[in-house]
Short mmCIF file of C-alpha atoms in Angstrom, two decimals:
data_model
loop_
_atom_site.label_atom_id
_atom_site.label_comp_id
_atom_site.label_asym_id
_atom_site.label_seq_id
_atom_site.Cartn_x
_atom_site.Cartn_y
_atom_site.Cartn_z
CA UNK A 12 -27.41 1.47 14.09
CA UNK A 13 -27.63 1.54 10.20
CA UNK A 14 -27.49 -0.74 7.73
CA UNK A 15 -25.88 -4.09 8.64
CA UNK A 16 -26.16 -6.53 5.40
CA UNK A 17 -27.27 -6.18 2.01
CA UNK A 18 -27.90 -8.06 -1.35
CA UNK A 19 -27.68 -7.99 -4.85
CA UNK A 20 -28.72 -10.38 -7.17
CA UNK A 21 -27.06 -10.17 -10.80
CA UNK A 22 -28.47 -11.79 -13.51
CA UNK A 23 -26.85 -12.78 -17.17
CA UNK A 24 -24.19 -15.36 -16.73
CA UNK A 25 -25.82 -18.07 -18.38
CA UNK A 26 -24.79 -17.06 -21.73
CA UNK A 27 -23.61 -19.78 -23.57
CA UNK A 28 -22.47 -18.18 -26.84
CA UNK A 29 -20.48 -15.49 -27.91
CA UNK A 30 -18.06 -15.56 -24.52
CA UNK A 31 -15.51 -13.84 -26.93
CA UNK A 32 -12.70 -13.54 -24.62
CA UNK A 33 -11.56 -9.76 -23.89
CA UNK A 34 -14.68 -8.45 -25.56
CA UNK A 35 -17.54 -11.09 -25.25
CA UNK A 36 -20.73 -11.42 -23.07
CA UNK A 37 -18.80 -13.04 -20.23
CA UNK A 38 -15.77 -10.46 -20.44
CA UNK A 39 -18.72 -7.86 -20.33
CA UNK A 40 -20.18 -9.25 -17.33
CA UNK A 41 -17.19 -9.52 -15.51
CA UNK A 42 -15.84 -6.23 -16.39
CA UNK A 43 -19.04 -5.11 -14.85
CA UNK A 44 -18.71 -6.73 -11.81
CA UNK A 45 -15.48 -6.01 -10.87
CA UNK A 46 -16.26 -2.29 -11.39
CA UNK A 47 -19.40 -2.32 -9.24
CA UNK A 48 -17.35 -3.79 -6.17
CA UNK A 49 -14.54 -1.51 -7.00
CA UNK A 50 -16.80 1.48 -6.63
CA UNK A 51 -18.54 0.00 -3.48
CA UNK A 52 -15.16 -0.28 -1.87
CA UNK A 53 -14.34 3.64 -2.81
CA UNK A 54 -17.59 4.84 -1.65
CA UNK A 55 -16.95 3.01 1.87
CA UNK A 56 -13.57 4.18 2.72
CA UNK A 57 -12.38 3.90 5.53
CA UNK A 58 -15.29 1.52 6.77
CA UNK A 59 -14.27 -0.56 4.76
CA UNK A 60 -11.96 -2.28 7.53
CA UNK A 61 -15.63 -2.69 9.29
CA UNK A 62 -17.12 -4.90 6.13
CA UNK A 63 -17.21 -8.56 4.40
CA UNK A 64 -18.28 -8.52 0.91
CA UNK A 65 -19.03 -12.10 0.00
CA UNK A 66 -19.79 -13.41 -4.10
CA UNK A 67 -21.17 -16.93 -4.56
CA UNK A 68 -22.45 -18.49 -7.61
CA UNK A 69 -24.65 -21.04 -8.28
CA UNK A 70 -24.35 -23.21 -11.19
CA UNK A 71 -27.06 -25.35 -10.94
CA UNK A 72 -25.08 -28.85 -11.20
CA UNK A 73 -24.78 -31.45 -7.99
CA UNK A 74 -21.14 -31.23 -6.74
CA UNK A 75 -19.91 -34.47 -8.06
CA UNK A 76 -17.33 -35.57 -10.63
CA UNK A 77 -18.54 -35.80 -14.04
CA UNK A 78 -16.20 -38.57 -14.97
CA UNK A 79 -17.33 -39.37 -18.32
CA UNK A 80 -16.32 -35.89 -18.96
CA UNK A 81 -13.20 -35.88 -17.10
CA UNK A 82 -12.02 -38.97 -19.21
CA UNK A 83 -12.58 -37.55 -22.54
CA UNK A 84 -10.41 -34.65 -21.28
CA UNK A 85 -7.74 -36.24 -19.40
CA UNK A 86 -8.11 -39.89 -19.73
CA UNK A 87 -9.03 -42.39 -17.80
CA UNK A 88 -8.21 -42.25 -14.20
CA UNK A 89 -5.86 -44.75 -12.53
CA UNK A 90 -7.66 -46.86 -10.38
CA UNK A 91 -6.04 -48.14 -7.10
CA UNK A 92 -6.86 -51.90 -5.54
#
């Protein structure tokens, strides 16, 4: 039957400093990323019409709205009663 589902894990995203736009850690990482999935997709082919390639992330923050943040960015939000 062959290979049905596979991972990768790829590590370095938590960088921080030095993002640097075009040219900077997270650029880098990207760059990298993109070119890995690019050259999955090329050695597939034609099965590629046969496969799901699925990215998540995980950012290690509980899905809720920082609003303290929010406010210093956009104000205060209008409040409805």
């Amino acid at each position: 039957m062959g290979l049905e589902i596979a991972f990768a894990d790829v590590g370095g995203w938590d960088t921080h400093v030095n993002q640097g736009g075009a040219t900077g850690q997270l650029a880098q990482r990207l760059d990298d990323f993109a070119k890995s999935i690019a050259r999955l997709t090329a050695d597939l082919g034609d099965r590629m019409q046969d496969v799901v390639i699925l990215t998540m992330s995980e950012f290690g923050r509980m899905a809720r709205p920082e609003w303290k943040w929010a406010e210093r960015i956009m104000g205060t939000p209008a409040r409805c009663s």
